[in-house]
Short mmCIF file of C-alpha atoms and ligand atoms in Angstrom, two decimals:
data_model
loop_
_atom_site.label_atom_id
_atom_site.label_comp_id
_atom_site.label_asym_id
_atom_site.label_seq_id
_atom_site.Cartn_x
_atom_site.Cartn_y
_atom_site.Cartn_z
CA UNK K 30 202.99 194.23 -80.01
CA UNK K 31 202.83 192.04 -76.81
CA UNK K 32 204.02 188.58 -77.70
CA UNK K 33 202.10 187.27 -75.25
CA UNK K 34 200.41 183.58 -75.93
CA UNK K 35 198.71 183.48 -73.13
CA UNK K 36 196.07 186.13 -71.99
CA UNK K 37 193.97 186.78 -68.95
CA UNK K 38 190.84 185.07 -68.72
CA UNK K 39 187.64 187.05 -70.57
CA UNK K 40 186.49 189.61 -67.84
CA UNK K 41 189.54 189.32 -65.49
CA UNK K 42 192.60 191.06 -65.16
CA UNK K 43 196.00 191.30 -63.62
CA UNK K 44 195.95 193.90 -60.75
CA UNK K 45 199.41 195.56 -61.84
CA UNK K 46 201.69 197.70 -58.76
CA UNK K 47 199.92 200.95 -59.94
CA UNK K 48 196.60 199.52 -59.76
CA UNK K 49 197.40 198.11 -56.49
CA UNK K 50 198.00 201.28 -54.97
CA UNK K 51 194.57 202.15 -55.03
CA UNK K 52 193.50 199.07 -53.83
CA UNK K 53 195.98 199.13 -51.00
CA UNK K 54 193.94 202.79 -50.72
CA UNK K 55 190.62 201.53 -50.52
CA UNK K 56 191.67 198.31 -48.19
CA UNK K 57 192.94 201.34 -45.76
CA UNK K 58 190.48 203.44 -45.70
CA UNK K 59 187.92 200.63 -45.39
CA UNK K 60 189.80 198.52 -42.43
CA UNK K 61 190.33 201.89 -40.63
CA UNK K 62 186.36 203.27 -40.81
CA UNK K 63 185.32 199.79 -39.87
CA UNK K 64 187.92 199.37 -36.97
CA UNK K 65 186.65 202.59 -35.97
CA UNK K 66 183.42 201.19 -35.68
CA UNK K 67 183.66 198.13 -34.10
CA UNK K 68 183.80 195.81 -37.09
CA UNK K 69 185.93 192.82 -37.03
CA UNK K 70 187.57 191.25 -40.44
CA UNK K 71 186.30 187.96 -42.00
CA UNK K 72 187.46 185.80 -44.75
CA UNK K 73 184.99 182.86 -46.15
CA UNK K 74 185.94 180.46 -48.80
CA UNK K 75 186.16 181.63 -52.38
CA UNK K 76 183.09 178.87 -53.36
CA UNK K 77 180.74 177.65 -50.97
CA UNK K 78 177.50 174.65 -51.85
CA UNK K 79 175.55 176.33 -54.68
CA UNK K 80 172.69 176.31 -52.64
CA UNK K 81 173.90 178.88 -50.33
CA UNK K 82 174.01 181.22 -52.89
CA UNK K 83 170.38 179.89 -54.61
CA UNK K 84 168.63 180.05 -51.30
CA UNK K 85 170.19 183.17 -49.93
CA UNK K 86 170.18 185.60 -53.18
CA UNK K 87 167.08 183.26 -54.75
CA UNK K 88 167.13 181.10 -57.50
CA UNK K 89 165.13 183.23 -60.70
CA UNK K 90 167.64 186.06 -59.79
CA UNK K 91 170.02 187.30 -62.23
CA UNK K 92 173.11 186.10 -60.15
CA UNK K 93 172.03 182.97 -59.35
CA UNK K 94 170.22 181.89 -62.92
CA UNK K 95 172.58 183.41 -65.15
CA UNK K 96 176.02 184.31 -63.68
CA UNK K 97 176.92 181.39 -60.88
CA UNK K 98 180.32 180.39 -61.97
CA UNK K 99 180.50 176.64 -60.77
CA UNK K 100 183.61 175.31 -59.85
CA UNK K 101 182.47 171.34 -60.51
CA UNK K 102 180.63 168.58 -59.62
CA UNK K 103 182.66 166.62 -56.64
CA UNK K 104 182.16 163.05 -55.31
CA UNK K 105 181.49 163.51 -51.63
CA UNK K 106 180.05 160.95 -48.84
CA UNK K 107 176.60 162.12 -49.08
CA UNK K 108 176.44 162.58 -53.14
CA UNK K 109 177.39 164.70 -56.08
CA UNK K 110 178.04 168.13 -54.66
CA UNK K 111 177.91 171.71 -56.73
CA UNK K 112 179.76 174.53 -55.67
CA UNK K 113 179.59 177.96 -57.04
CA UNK K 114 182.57 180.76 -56.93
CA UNK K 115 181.43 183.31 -54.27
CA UNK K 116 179.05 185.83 -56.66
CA UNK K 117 179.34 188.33 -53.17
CA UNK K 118 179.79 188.12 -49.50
CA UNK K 119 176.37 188.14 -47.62
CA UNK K 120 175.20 184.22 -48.23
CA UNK K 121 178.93 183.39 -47.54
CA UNK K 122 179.48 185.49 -44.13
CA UNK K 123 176.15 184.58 -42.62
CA UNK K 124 176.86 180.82 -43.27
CA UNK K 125 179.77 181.73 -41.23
CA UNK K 126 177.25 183.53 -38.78
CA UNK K 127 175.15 180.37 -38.45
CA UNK K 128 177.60 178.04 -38.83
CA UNK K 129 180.15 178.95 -35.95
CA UNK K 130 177.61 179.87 -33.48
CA UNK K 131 177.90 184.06 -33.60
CA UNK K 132 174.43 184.42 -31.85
CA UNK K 133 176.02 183.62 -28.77
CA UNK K 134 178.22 186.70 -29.30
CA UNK K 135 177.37 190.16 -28.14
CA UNK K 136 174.80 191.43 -30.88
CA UNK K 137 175.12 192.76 -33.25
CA UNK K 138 177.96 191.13 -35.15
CA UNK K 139 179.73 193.42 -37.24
CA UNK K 140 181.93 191.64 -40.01
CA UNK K 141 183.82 193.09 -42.96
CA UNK K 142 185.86 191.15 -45.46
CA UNK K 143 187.84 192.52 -48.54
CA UNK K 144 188.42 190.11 -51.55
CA UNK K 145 187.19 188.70 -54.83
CA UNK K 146 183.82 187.77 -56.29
CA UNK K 147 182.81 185.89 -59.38
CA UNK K 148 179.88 186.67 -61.64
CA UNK K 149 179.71 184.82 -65.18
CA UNK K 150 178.11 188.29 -66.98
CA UNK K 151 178.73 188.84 -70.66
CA UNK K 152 181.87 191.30 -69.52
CA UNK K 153 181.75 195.36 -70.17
CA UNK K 154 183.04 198.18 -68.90
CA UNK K 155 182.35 197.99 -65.52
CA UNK K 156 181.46 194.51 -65.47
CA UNK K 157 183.87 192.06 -65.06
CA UNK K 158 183.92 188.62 -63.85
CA UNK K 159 186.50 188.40 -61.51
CA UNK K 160 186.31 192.11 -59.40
CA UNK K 161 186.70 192.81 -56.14
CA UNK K 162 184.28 193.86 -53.28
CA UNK K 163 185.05 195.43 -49.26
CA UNK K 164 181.88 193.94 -47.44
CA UNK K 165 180.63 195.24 -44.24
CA UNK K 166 177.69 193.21 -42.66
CA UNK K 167 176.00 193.67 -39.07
CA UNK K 168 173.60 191.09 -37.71
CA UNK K 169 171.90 190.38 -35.01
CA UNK K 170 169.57 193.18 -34.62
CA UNK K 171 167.02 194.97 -36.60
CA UNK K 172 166.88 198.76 -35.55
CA UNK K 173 167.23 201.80 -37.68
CA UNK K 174 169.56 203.38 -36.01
CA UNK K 175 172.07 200.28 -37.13
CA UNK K 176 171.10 201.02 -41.08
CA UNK K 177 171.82 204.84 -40.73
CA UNK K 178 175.02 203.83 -39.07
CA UNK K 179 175.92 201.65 -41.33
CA UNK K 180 175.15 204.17 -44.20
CA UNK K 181 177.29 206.35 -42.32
CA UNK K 182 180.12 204.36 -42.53
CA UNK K 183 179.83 203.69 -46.33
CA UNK K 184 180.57 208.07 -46.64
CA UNK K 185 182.92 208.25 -44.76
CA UNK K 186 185.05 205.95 -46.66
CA UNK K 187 183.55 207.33 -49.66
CA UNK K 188 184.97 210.53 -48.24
CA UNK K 189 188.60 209.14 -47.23
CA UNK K 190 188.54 207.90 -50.72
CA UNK K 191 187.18 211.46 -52.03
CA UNK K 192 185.10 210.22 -54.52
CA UNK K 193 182.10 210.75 -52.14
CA UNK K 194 180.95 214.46 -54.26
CA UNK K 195 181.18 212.20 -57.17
CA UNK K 196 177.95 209.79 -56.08
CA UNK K 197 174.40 210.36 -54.65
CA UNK K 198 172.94 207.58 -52.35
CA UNK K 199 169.46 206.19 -53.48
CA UNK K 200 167.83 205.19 -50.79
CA UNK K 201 164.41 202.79 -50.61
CA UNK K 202 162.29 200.81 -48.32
CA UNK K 203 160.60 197.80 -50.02
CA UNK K 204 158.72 196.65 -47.25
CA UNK K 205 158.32 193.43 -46.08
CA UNK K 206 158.09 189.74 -47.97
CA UNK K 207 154.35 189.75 -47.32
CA UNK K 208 153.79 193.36 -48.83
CA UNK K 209 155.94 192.38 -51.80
CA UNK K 210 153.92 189.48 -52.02
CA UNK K 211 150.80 191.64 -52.37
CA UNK K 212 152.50 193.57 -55.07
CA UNK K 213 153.57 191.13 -56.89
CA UNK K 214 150.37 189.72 -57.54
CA UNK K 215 149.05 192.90 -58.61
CA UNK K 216 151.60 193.94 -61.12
CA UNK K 217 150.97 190.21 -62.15
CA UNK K 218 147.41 191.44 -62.38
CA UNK K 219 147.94 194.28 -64.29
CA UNK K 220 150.14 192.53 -66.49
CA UNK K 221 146.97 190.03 -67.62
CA UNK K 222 146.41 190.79 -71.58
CA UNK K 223 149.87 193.09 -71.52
CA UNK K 224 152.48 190.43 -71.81
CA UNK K 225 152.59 190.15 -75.53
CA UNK K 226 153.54 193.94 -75.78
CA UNK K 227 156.79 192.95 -72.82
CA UNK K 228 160.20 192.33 -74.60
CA UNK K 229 161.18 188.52 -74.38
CA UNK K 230 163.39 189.07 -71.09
CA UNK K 231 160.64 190.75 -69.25
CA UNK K 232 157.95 188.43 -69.56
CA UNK K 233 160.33 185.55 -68.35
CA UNK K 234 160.88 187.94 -65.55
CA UNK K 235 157.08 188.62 -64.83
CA UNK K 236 156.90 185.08 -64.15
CA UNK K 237 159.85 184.26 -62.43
CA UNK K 238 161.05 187.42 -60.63
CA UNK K 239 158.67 190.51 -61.38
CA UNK K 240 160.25 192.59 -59.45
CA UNK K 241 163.05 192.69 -61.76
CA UNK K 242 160.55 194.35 -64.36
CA UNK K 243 160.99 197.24 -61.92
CA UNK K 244 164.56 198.17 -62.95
CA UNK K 245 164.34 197.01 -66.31
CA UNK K 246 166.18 199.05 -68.82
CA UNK K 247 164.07 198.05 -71.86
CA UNK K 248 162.15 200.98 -73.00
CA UNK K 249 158.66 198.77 -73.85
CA UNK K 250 158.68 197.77 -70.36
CA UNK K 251 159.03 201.26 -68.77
CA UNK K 252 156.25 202.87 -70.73
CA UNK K 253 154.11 199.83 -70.02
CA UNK K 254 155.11 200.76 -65.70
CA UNK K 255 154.22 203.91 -65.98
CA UNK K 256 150.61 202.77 -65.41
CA UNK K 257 151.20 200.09 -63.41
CA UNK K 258 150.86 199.90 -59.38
CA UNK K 259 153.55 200.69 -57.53
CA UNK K 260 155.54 199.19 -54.46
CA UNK K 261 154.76 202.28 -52.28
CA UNK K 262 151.23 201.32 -52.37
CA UNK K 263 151.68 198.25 -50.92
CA UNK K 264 154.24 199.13 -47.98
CA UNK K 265 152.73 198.49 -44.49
CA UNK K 266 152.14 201.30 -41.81
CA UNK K 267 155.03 199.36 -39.74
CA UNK K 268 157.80 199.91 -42.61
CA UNK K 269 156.78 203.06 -43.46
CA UNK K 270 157.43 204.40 -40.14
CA UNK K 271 160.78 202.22 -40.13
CA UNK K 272 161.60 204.30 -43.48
CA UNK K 273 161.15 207.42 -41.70
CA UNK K 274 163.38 206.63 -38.56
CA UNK K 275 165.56 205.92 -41.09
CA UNK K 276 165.88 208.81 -42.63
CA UNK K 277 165.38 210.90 -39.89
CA UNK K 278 168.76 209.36 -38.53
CA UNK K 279 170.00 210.06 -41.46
CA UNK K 280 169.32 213.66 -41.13
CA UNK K 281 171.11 213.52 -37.78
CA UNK K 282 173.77 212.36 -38.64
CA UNK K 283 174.22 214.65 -41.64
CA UNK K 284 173.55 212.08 -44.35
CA UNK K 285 171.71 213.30 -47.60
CA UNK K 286 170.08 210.54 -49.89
CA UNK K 287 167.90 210.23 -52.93
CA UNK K 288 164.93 209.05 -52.10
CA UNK K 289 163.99 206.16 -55.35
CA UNK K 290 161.06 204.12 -55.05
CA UNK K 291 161.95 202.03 -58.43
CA UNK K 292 165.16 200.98 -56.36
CA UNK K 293 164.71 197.36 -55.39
CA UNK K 294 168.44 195.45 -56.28
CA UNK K 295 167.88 192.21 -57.62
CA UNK K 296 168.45 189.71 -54.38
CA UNK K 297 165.29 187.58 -52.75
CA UNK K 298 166.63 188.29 -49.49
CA UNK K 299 166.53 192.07 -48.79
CA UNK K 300 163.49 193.82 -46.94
CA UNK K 301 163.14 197.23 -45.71
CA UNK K 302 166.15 199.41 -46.58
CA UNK K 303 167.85 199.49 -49.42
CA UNK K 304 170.40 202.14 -51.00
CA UNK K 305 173.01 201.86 -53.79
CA UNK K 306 175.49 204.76 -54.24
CA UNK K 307 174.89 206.31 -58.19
CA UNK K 308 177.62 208.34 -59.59
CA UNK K 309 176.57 211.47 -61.37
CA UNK K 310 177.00 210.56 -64.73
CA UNK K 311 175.96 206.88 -65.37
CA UNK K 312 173.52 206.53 -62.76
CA UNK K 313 172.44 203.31 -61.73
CA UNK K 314 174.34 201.69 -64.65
CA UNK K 315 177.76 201.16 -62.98
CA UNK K 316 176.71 201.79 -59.11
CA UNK K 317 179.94 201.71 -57.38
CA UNK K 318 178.22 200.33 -54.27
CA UNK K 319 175.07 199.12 -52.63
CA UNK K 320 173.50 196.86 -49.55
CA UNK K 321 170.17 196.42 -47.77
CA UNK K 322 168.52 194.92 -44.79
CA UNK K 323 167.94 191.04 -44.88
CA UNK K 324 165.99 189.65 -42.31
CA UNK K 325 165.01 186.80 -43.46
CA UNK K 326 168.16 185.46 -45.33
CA UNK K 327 169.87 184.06 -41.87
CA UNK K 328 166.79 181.73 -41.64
CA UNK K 329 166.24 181.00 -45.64
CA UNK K 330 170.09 179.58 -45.46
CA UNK K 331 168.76 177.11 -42.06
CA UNK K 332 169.65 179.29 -38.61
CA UNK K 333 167.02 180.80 -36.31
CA UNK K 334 165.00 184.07 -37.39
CA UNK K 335 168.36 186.76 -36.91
CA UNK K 336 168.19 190.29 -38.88
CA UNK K 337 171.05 191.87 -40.55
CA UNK K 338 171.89 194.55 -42.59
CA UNK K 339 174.73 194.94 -45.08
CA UNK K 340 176.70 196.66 -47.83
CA UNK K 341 179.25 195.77 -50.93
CA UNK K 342 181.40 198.61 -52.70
CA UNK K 343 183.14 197.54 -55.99
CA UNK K 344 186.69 198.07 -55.93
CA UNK K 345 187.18 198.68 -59.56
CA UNK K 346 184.45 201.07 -59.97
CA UNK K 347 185.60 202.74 -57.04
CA UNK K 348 189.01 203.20 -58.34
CA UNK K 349 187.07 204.16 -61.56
CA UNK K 350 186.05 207.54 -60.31
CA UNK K 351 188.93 207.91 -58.33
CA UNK K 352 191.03 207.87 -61.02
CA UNK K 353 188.38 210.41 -63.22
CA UNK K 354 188.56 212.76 -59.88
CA UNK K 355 192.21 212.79 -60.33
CA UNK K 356 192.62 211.14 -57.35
CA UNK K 357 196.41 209.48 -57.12
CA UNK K 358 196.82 206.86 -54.49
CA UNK K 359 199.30 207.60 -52.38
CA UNK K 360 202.39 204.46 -52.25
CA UNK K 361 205.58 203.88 -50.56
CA UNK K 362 207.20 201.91 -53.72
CA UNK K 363 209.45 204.79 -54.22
CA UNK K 364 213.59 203.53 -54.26
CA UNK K 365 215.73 205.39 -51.50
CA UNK K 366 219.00 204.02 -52.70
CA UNK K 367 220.42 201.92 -55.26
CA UNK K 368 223.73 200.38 -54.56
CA UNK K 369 226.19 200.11 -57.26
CA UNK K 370 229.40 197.79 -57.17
CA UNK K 371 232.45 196.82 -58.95
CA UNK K 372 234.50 193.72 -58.73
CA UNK K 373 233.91 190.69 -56.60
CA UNK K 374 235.43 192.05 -53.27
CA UNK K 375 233.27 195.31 -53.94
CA UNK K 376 230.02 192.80 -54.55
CA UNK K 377 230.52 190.80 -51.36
CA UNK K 378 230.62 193.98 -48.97
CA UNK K 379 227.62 195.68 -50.65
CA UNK K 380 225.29 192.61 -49.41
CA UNK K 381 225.70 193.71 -46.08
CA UNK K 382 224.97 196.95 -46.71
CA UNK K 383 222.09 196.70 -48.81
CA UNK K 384 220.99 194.19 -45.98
CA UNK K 385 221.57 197.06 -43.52
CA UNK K 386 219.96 199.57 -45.15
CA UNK K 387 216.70 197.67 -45.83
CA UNK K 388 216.56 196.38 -41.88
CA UNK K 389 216.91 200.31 -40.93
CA UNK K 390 213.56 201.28 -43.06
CA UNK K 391 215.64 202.22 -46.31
CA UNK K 392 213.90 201.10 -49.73
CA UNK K 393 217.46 199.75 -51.22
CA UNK K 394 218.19 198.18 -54.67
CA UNK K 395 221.58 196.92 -56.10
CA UNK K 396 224.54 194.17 -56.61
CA UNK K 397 222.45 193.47 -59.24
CA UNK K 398 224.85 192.30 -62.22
CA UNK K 399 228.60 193.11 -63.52
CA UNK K 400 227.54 195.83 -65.47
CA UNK K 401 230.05 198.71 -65.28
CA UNK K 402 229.33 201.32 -63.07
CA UNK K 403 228.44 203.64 -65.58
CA UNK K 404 225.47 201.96 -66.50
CA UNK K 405 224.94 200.88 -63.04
CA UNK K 406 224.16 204.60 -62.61
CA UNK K 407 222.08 204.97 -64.91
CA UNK K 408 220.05 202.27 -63.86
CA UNK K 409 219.66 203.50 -61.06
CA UNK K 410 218.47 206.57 -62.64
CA UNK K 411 215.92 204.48 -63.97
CA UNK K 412 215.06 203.03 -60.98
CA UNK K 413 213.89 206.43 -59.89
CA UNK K 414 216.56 206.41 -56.81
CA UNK K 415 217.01 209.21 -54.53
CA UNK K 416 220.62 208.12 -53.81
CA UNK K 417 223.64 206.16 -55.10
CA UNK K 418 225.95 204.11 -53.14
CA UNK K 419 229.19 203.32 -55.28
CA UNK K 420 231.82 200.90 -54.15
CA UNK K 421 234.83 200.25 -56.54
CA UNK K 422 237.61 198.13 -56.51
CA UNK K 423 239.55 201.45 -55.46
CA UNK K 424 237.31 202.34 -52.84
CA UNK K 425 237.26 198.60 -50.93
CA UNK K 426 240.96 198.90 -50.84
CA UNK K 427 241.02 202.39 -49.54
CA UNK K 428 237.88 201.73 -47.18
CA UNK K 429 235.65 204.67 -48.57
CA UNK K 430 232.20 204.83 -50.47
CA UNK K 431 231.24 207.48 -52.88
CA UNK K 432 227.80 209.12 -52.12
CA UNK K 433 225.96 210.48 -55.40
CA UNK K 434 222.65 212.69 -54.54
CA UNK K 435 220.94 212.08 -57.93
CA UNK K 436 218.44 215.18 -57.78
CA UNK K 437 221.59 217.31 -57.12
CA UNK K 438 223.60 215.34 -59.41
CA UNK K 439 226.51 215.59 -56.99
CA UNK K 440 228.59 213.22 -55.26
CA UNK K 441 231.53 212.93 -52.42
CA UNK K 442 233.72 210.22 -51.08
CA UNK K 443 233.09 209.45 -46.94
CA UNK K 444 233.97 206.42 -44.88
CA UNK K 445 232.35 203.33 -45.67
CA UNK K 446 231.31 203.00 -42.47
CA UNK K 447 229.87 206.29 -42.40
CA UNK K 448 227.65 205.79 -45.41
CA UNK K 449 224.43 203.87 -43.70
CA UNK K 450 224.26 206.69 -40.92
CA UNK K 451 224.69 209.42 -43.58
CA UNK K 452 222.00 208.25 -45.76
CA UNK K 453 219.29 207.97 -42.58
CA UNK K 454 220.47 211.64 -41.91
CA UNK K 455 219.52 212.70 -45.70
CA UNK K 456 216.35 210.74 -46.03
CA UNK K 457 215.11 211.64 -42.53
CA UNK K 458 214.55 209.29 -39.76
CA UNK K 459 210.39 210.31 -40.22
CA UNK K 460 210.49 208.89 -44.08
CA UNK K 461 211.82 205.27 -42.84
CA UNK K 462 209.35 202.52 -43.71
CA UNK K 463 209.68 200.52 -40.35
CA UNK K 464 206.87 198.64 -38.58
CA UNK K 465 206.28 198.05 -34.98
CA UNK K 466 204.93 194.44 -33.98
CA UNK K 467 202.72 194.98 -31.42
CA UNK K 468 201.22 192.22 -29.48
CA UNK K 469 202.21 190.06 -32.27
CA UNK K 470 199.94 191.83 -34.28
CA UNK K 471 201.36 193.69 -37.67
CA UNK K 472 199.03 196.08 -39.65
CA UNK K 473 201.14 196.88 -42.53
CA UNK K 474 201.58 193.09 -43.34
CA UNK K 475 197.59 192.69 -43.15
CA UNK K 476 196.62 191.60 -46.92
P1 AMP O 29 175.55 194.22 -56.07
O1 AMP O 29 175.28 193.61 -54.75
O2 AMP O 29 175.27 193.33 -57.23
O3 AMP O 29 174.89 195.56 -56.22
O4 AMP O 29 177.12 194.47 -56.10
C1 AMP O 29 177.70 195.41 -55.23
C2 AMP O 29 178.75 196.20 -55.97
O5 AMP O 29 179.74 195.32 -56.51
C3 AMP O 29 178.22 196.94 -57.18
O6 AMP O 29 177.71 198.19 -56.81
C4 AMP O 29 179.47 197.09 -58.02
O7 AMP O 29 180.26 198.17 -57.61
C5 AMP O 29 180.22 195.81 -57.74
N1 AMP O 29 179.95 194.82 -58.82
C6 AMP O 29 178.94 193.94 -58.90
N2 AMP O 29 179.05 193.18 -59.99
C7 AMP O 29 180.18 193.57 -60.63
C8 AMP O 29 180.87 193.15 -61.81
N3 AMP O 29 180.41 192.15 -62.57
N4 AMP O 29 182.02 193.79 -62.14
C9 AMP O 29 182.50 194.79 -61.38
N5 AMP O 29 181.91 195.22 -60.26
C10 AMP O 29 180.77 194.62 -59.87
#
């Protein structure tokens, strides 16, 4: 029995070291597919003015009505202010767009930012409400040639993280605002005299967001759609043939897809493409990813009329079905060497070699406590070391070091001077965990 008194938060959790090795997995694969493609990193604010997220994502959505997690009401010159914890990225990084002048840049802008989001959802499997997304966003131009790239991108990480035979892409074009409009009013039409028969949910929804009657999982409401009109009708000749470019790029570039006309995710401010990634068994229950074209959020949140197109992947999900593929995430926490030490003169030299040791790319543990070196050993057993350094009061006086292989269970006396270059030797200079700065710039430090 834990005897802990205090517990994570409902919904969150700690991200322990063997959880963090796939995320350190997915960060990698992600900052190296994006790099590759021209993407530069981002970081907004955790919470941003509520209205950001209300105007952006739309204010009878599910995220916005229901799961905003506000962080206060603060005094500020112009008034009471509410912020809201980040519920994803888009809103946030095209605030940023907007805000710091990025349509002066080369278009388009291609951002990506790894980090937590915030949803106040009754928590499930799956459905947390602290998890974490990898966000890649390009704005600036509207082509389809950018959202088959883009979708392009999203596999091949899928791939690094080989998960990607796992999931099917759904892919969908919902038109424009103006043909949604139409369709809206019709299913609003057909809906005249059928409300009574919609669970209570749904006929909230039919008034405040129909569209959200489209993925509805109550059964009442799918029988009642099967008659219904549907969004294809409605689509313009213009998006249509935007669809098809899209998918015809697709097929260039070796892309398959689902094509799902019920998929329409749940945000005001998509139009045209959208595609979520569905893994094979749960479907669209626990989609480990999706995005869209949004148009017209980058003028909805204040800035002049500037498409973009965009995608989220859930980390935990992700490491999810990595973890059902079998996948293990590769880490460097292994220990090299533990250092073990007797007596105070014994003690003092270690430092400097454990010191030594770490500068020269060796993972090194040790001078820990005043144990005796017998259980010193076998700590360092536990430990999982590859190697043993033993110094004794015996050995300081006669300058020597005893070297214990701990596979081999075998161990011999050399130098002490000779240990450090001995132990580089046995490791192997190509298993040292050194980094390079370059140009002041030092990728295995990047969080
Ligand atoms: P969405 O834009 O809502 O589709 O979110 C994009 C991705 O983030 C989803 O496909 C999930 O992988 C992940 N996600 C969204 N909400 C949650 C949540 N409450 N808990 C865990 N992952 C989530």
């Amino acid at each position: 029995m834990s005897e802990a008194k205090f517990r994570t938060p409902k919904g969150t959790s700690d991200i322990l070291p063997e959880d963090h090795q796939y995320h350190t997995y997915i960060k990698k694969a992600v900052r190296h597919r994006c790099r590759q493609a021209g993407f530069k990193r981002i970081d907004t604010p955790l919470f941003e003015k509520k209205e950001i997220f209300e105007r952006g994502i739309g204010e009878h959505t599910d995220i916005v009505e229901k799961e905003l997690f506000m962080v206060g009401s603060h005094h500020s010159e112009e008034g009471m202010e509410a912020f809201a914890l980040r519920p994803e990225f888009t809103a946030s990084i095209c605030r940023s767009y907007i805000e710091h002048g990025m349509k002066q840049l080369p278009q388009p802008v291609e951002l990506y930012s790894i980090g937590p989001a915030f949803r106040h959802d009754r928590p499930q499997k799956g459905r947390y409400r602290q998890f974490h997304q990898f966000d890649l966003e390009v704005i600036g131009l509207s082509d389809p040639s950018l959202d088959a790239q883009l979708i392009h991108v999203c596999n091949k990480i899928f791939k690094d993280l080989r998960i990607f035979d796992r999931l099917t892409m759904q892919l969908n074009n919902i038109g424009t605002a103006e043909n949604r409009e139409e369709y809206i009013a019709a299913l609003k039409d057909y809906f005249i005299g059928k409300e009574r028969n919609l669970p209570d949910l749904d006929r909230t929804r039919l008034e405040t967001n129909p569209l959200r009657l489209l993925d509805s999982k109550e059964e009442d409401t799918q029988i009642l759609l099967k008659n219904a009109p549907t969004l294809d009708q409605f689509i313009g000749d213009e998006s249509k043939e935007y669809h098809e470019t899209v998918k015809e790029y697709l097929g260039e570039l070796g892309a398959e897809y689902v094509e799902n006309s019920h998929l329409v995710r749940g945000l005001d401010y998509y139009n045209q493409t959208v595609f979520e990634y569905w893994d094979n068994d749960t479907g669209g229950k626990n989609a480990v990813g999706g995005g869209g074209r949004y148009d017209p959020l980058i003028e909805m949140l204040g800035g002049q009329a500037t498409p973009g197109v965009g995608f989220a992947g859930g980390m935990e999900r992700i490491i999810y079905q990595m973890k059902q593929a079998g996948v293990q995430a590769p880490h460097k926490d292994q220990i090299d060497v533990f250092v073990a030490q007797l007596g105070p003169e014994a003690k003092k030299k270690c430092l400097s070699t454990i010191s030594e040791l770490r500068d020269l790319g060796v993972h090194t543990l040790g001078a820990l406590g005043e144990a005796s070196l017998k259980s010193q050993m076998r700590l360092a057993d536990k430990f999982g070391a590859k190697y043993t350094l033993l110094l004794g009061q015996m050995e300081v006086k006669a300058g020597t070091i005893i070297l214990r292989d701990m596979a081999a269970g075998k161990q011999k006396e050399s130098k002490f001077e000779k240990a450090v270059p001995e132990i580089i030797k046995l490791i192997g200079k190509e298993n040292l965990d050194t980094y390079v700065l370059r140009d002041g710039f030092n990728e295995q430090d990047e969080d």
